[in-house]
Coordinates of C-alpha atoms in Angstrom, one line a residue:
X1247 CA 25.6 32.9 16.0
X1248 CA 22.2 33.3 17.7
X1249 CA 19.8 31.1 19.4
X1250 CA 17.8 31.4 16.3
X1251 CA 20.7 29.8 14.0
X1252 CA 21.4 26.8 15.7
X1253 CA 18.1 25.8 16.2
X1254 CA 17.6 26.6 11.6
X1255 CA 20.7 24.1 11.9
X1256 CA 19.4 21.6 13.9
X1257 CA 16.3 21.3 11.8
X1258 CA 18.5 21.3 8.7
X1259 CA 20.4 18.3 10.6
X1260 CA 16.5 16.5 11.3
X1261 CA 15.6 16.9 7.6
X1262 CA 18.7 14.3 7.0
X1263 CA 16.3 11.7 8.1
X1264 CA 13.3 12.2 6.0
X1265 CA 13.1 8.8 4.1
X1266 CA 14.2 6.8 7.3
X1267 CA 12.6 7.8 10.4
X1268 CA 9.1 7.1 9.9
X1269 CA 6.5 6.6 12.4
X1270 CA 9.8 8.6 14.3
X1271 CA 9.7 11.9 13.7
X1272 CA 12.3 13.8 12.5
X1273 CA 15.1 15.6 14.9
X1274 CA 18.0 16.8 14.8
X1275 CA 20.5 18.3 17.7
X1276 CA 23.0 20.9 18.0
X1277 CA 25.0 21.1 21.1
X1278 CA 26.7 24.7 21.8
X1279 CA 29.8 25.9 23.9
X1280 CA 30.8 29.3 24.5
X1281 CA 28.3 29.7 21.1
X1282 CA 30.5 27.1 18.8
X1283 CA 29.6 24.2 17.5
X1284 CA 30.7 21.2 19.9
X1285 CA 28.5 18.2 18.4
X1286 CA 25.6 17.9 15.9
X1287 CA 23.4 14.7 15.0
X1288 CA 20.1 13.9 13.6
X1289 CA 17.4 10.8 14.2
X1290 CA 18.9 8.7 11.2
X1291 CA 16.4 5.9 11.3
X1292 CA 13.6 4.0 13.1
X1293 CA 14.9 1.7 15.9
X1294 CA 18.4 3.6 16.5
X1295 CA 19.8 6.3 18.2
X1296 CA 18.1 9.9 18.6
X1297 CA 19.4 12.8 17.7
X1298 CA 20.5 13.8 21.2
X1299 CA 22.6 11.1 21.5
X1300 CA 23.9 10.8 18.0
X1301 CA 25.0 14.4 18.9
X1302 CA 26.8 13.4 22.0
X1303 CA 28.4 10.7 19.9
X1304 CA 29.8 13.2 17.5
X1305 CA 31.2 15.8 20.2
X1306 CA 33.4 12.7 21.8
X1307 CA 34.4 11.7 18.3
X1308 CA 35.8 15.0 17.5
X1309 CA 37.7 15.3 21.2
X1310 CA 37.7 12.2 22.6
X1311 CA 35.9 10.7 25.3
X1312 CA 37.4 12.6 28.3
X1313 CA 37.4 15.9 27.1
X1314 CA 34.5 15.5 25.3
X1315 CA 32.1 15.3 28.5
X1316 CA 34.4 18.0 29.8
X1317 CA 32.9 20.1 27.1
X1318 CA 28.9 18.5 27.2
X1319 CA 29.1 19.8 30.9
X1320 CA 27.6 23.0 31.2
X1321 CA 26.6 23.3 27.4
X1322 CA 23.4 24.2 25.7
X1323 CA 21.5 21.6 23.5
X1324 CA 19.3 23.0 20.5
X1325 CA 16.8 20.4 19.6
X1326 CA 13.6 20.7 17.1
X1327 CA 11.3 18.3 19.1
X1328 CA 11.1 17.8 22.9
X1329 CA 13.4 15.1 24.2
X1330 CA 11.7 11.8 24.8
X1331 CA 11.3 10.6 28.2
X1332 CA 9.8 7.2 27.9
X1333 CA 11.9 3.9 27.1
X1334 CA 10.8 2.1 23.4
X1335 CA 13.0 1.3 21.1
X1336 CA 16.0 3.2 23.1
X1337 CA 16.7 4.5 26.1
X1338 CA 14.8 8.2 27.0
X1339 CA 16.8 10.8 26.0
X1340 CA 16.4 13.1 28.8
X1341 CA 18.2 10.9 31.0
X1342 CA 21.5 11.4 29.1
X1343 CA 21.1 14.6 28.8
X1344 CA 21.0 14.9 32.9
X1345 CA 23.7 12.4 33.1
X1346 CA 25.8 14.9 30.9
X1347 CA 25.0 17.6 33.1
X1348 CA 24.1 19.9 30.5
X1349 CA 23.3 23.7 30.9
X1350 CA 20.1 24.5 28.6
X1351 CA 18.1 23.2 26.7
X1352 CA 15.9 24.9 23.6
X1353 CA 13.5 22.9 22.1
X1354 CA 11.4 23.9 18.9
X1355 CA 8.0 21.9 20.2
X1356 CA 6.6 19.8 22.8
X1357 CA 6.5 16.5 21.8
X1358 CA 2.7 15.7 21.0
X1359 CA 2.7 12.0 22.1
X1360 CA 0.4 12.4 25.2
X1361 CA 2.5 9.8 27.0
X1362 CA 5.1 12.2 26.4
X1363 CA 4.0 15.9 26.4
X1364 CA 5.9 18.2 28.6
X1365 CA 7.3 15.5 30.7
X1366 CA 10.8 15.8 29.2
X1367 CA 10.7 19.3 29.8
X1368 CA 9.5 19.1 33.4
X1369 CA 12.3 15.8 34.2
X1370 CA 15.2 18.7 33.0
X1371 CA 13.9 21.1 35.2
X1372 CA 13.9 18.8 38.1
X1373 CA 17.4 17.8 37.2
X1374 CA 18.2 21.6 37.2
X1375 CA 18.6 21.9 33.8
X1376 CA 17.0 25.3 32.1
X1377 CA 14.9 25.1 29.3
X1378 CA 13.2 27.0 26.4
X1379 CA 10.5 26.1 24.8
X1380 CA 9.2 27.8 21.4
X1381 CA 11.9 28.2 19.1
X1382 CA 11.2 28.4 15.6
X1383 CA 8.0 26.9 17.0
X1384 CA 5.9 26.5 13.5
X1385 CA 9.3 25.7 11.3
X1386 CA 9.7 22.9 13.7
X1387 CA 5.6 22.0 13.5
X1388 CA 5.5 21.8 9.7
X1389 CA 8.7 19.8 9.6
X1390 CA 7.1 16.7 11.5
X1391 CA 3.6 17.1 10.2
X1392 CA 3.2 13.6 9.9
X1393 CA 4.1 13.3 13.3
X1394 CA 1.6 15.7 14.7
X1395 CA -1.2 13.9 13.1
X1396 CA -0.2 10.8 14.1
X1397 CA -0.3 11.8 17.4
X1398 CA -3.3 14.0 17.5
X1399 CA -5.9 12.3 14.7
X1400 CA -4.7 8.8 15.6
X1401 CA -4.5 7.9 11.8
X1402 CA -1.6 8.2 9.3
X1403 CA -1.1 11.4 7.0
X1404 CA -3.3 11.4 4.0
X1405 CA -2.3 12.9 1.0
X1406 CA -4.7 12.8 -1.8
X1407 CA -3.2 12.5 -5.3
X1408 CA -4.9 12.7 -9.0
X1409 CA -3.9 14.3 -12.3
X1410 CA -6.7 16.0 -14.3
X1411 CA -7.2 17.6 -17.7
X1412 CA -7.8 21.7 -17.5
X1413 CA -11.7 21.0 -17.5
X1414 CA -11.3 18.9 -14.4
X1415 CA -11.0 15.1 -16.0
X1416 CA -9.3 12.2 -15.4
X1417 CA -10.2 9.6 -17.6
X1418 CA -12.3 9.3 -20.6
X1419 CA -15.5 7.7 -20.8
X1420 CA -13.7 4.3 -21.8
X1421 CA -11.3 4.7 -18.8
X1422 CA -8.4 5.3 -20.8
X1423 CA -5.9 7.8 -18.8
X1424 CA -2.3 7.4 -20.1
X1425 CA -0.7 9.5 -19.8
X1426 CA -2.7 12.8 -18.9
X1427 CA 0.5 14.3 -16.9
X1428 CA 3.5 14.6 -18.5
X1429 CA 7.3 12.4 -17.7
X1430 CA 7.9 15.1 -15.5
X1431 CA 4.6 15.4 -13.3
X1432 CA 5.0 12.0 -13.1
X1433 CA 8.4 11.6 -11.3
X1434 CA 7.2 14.1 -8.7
X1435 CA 4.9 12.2 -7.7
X1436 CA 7.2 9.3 -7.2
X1437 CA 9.0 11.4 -5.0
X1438 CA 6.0 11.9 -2.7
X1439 CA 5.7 8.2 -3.0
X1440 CA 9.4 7.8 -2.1
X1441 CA 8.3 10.2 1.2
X1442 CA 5.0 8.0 2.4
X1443 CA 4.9 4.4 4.4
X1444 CA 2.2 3.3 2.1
X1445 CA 0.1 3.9 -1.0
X1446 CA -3.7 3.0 -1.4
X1447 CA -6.1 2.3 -4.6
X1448 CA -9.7 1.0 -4.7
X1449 CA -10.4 -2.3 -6.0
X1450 CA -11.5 -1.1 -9.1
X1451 CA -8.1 0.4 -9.6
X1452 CA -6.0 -2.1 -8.6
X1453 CA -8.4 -4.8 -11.2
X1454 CA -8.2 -2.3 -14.1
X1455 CA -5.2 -0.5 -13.9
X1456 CA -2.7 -3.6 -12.4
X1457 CA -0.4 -1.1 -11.0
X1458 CA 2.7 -1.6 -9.5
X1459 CA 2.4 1.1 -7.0
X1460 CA 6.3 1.2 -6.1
X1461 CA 9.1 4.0 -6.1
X1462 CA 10.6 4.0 -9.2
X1463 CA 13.5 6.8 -9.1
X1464 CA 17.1 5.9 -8.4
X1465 CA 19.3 6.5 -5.5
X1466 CA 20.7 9.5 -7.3
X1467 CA 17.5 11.2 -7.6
X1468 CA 16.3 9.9 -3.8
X1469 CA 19.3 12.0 -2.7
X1470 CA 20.2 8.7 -1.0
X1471 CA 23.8 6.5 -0.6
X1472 CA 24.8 4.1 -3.2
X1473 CA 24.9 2.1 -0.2
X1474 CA 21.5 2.4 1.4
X1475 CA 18.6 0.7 0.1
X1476 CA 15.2 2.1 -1.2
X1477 CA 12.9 1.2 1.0
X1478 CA 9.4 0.8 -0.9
X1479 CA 6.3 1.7 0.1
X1480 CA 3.3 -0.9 1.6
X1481 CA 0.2 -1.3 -1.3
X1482 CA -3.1 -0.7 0.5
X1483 CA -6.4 -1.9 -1.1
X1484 CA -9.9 -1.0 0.1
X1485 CA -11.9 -3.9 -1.3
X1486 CA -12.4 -8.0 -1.9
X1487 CA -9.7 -8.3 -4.1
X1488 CA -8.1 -11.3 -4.9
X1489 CA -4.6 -12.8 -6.6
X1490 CA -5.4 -12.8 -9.9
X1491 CA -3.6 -12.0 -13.4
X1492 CA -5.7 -8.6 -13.8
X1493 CA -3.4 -7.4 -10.5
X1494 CA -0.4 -9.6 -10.8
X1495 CA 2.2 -6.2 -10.4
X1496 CA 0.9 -5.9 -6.9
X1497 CA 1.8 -8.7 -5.6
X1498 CA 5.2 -8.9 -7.6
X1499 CA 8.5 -8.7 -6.0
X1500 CA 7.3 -10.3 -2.8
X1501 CA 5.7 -6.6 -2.1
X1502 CA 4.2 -6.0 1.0
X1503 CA 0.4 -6.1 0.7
X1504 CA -2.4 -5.3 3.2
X1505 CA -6.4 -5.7 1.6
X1506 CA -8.7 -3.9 4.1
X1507 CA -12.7 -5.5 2.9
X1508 CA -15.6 -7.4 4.7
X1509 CA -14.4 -10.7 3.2
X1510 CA -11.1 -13.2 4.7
X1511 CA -8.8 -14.7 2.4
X1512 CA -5.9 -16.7 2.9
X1513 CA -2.6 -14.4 4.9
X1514 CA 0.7 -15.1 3.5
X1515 CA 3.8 -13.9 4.4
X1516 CA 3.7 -10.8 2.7
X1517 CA 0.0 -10.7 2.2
X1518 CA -2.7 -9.0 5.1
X1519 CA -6.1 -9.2 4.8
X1520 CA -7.9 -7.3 7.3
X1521 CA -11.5 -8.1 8.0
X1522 CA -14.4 -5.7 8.8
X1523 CA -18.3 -6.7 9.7
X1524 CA -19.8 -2.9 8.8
X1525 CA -20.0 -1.5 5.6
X1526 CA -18.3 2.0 6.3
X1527 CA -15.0 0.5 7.5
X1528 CA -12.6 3.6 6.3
X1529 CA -11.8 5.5 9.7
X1530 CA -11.2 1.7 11.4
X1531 CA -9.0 0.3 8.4
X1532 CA -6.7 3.8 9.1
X1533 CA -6.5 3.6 12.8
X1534 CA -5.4 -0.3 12.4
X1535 CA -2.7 0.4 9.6
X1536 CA -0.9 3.0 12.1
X1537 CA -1.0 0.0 14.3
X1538 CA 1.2 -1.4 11.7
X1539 CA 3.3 1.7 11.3
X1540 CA 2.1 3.1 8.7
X1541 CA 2.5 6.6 9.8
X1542 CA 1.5 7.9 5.9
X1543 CA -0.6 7.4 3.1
X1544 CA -0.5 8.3 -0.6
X1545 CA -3.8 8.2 -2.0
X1546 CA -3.8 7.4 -5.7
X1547 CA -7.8 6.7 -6.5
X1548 CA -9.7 6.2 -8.1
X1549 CA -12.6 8.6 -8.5
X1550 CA -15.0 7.1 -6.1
X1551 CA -11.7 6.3 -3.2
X1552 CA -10.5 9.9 -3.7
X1553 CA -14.3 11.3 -3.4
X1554 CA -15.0 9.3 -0.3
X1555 CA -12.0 10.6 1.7
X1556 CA -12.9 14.3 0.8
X1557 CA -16.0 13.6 2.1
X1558 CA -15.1 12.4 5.2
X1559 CA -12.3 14.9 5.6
X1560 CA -9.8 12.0 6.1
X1561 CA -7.1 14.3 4.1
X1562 CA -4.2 16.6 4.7
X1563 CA -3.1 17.4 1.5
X1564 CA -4.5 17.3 -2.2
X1565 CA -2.2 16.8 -4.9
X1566 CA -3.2 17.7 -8.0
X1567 CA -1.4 18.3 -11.8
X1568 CA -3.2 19.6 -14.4
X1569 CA -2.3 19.2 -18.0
X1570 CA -2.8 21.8 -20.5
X1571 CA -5.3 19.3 -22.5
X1572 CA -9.0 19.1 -22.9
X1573 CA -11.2 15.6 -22.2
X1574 CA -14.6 17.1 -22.8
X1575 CA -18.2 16.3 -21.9
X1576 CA -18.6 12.8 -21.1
X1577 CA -15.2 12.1 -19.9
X1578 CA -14.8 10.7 -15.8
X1579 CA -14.7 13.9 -13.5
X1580 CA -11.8 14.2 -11.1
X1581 CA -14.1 15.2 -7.9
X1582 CA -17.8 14.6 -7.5
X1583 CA -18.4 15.8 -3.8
X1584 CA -21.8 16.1 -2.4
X1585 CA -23.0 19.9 -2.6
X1586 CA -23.4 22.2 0.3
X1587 CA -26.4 23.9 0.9
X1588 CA -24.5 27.3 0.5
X1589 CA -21.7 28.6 -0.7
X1590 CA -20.7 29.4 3.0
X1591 CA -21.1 26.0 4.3
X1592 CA -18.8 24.6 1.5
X1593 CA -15.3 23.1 2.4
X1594 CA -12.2 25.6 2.2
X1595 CA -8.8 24.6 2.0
X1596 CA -6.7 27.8 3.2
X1597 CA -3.0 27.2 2.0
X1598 CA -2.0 26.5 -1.4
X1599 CA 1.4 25.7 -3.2
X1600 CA 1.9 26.1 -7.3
X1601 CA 4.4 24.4 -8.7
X1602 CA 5.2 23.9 -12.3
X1603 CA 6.5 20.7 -14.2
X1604 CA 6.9 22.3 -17.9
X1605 CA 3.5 22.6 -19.0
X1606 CA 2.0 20.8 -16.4
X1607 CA 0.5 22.9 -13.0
X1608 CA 0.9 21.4 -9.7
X1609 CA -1.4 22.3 -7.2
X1610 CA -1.0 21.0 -3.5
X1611 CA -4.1 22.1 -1.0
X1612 CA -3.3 21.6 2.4
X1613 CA -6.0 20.7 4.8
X1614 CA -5.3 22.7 7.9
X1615 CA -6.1 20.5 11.1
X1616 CA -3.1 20.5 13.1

């Protein structure tokens, strides 16, 4: 095998941890003798080990303790993100790594974290240890986009979600909208919710609609153990809302809550209200719900929530299915954005995905700004 392949592996390995890890990002580790295979692990969730050791762990499981750091001696490491360097929830990684007196390391990207950034990389060096830097570089990248943003925009991932009619509708004029995607469309989506720390509605939404906003897929279709729970996504509300029987599914299930508006209310123990004195709170109510590890949002509208984070170009990704069905004039528009002067001032988004769900088009727009 080459460089090349053990570094696909060890991103295979990171992708292991995709529900779990979050605001971690996700890694995985190969560690290489004489070009076999001597350990593998991945990050398997927030709080525990890393990949690197996880990887270390498997090697002495498969030949014992004494032989095994016979073998971690002198051997190469393949790892997807830069090995962390700074003590949080665990010890950093690169000091086991020295400990272990490894050969080489190759590590997909640095680690963006600022506190962090290249200092992993120059700790090895200083221990002796060789590294490589740059392999599979944007494989490794789009695998912890979340991550990246995180790091870089200082607010969670935003992906903006709606489902239209083929002339661009989402409702009609009396606000009725079930169901314009079909059973299909509509389990995807709960598998992007089932990949996001939180989802977010306006107030209007969560008073008209009363929706649950939760995963609702089983274990089986998660891809997850019978044993491992599903862990459901925080509700977000911009907006005064209050406990009431028009919302009651939100707050059902003792569901984590968190109401971002310019108005207190009573906290309980699973309820957050967040206050703000200006009007245009948006960009401070993201920065303050990372805080509270929420490294990723699912934004579910409605028309005027979806419009405003277009408009601010608070987005990553835009989501949207399209039925084969017509709403005609006078129905609620999906997007209403304010109109550029020219056609070459408007906003672009430059990659697209199509996917279909039997009739239904699915249409993600990725916002390139990392």
């Amino acid at each position: 095998m080459k460089d090349i392949d053990f570094m696909a592996k060890a991103i295979e390995l990171a992708k292991r941890g995709k529900l779990k890890t979050q605001p971690n990002p996700m890694v995985g580790c190969v560690i290489v003798k004489n070009n076999k295979i001597v350990g593998e692990g991945w990050h398997q969730e927030y709080g525990k080990d890393h990949a690197e050791i996880n990887a270390i762990k498997n090697c002495k499981k498969r030949f014992g303790l004494k032989k095994a750091i016979k073998i971690i001696a002198g051997s190469d490491f393949y790892v997807n993100l830069e090995p962390c360097s700074i003590e949080k929830n665990t010890p950093p990684c690169t000091n086991a790594l020295i400990e272990h007196k490894i050969k080489k390391l190759f590590c997909g990207t640095l680690d963006p974290n600022p506190k962090i950034n290249g200092q992993g990389i120059r700790l090895l060096k200083k221990a002796g240890i060789k590294t490589k830097v740059g392999l599979l570089k944007e494989e490794c990248r789009k695998l912890n986009k979340i991550f990246f943003i995180n790091q870089k925009k200082l607010r969670p991932y935003i992906i903006l979600k709606s489902a239209q009619s083929i002339d661009g509708k989402i409702a009609l004029k009396n606000g009725d909208s079930k169901w314009i995607s079909n059973t299909e469309s509509r389990r995807d989506s709960h598998h992007i919710r089932s990949r996001v720390k939180g989802i977010l509605v306006g107030r209007g939404t969560a008073e008209k609609d009363n929706p649950s906003l939760t995963v609702r897929l089983s274990k089986k279709e998660l891809g997850i153990d019978k044993n491992e729970t599903i862990e459901q996504p925080v509700k977000i509300i911009i907006g005064n809302l209050k406990k009431s029987k028009k919302n009651n599914k939100l707050f059902s299930n003792n569901a984590k809550v968190i109401i971002g508006s310019r108005n207190s209310a009573k906290q309980s123990k699973n309820l957050e209200y967040i206050e703000y004195k200006g009007k245009d709170f948006l960009d401070k109510f993201l920065k303050d719900l990372l805080a509270r590890n929420i490294s990723s949002i699912l934004v579910e509208g409605g028309r005027k929530t979806l419009n405003t984070f277009i408009a601010k170009n608070l987005f990553d990704e835009l989501v949207i299915y399209t039925a084969p069905i017509f709403l005609g004039d006078g129905s609620i528009k999906a997007l209403s954005v304010k109109a550029p002067n020219s056609i070459k001032k408007s906003s672009k988004l430059k990659k697209v995905k199509i996917e279909r769900f039997k009739d239904d088009i699915k249409t993600t727009y990725y916002n390139e700004n990392i």
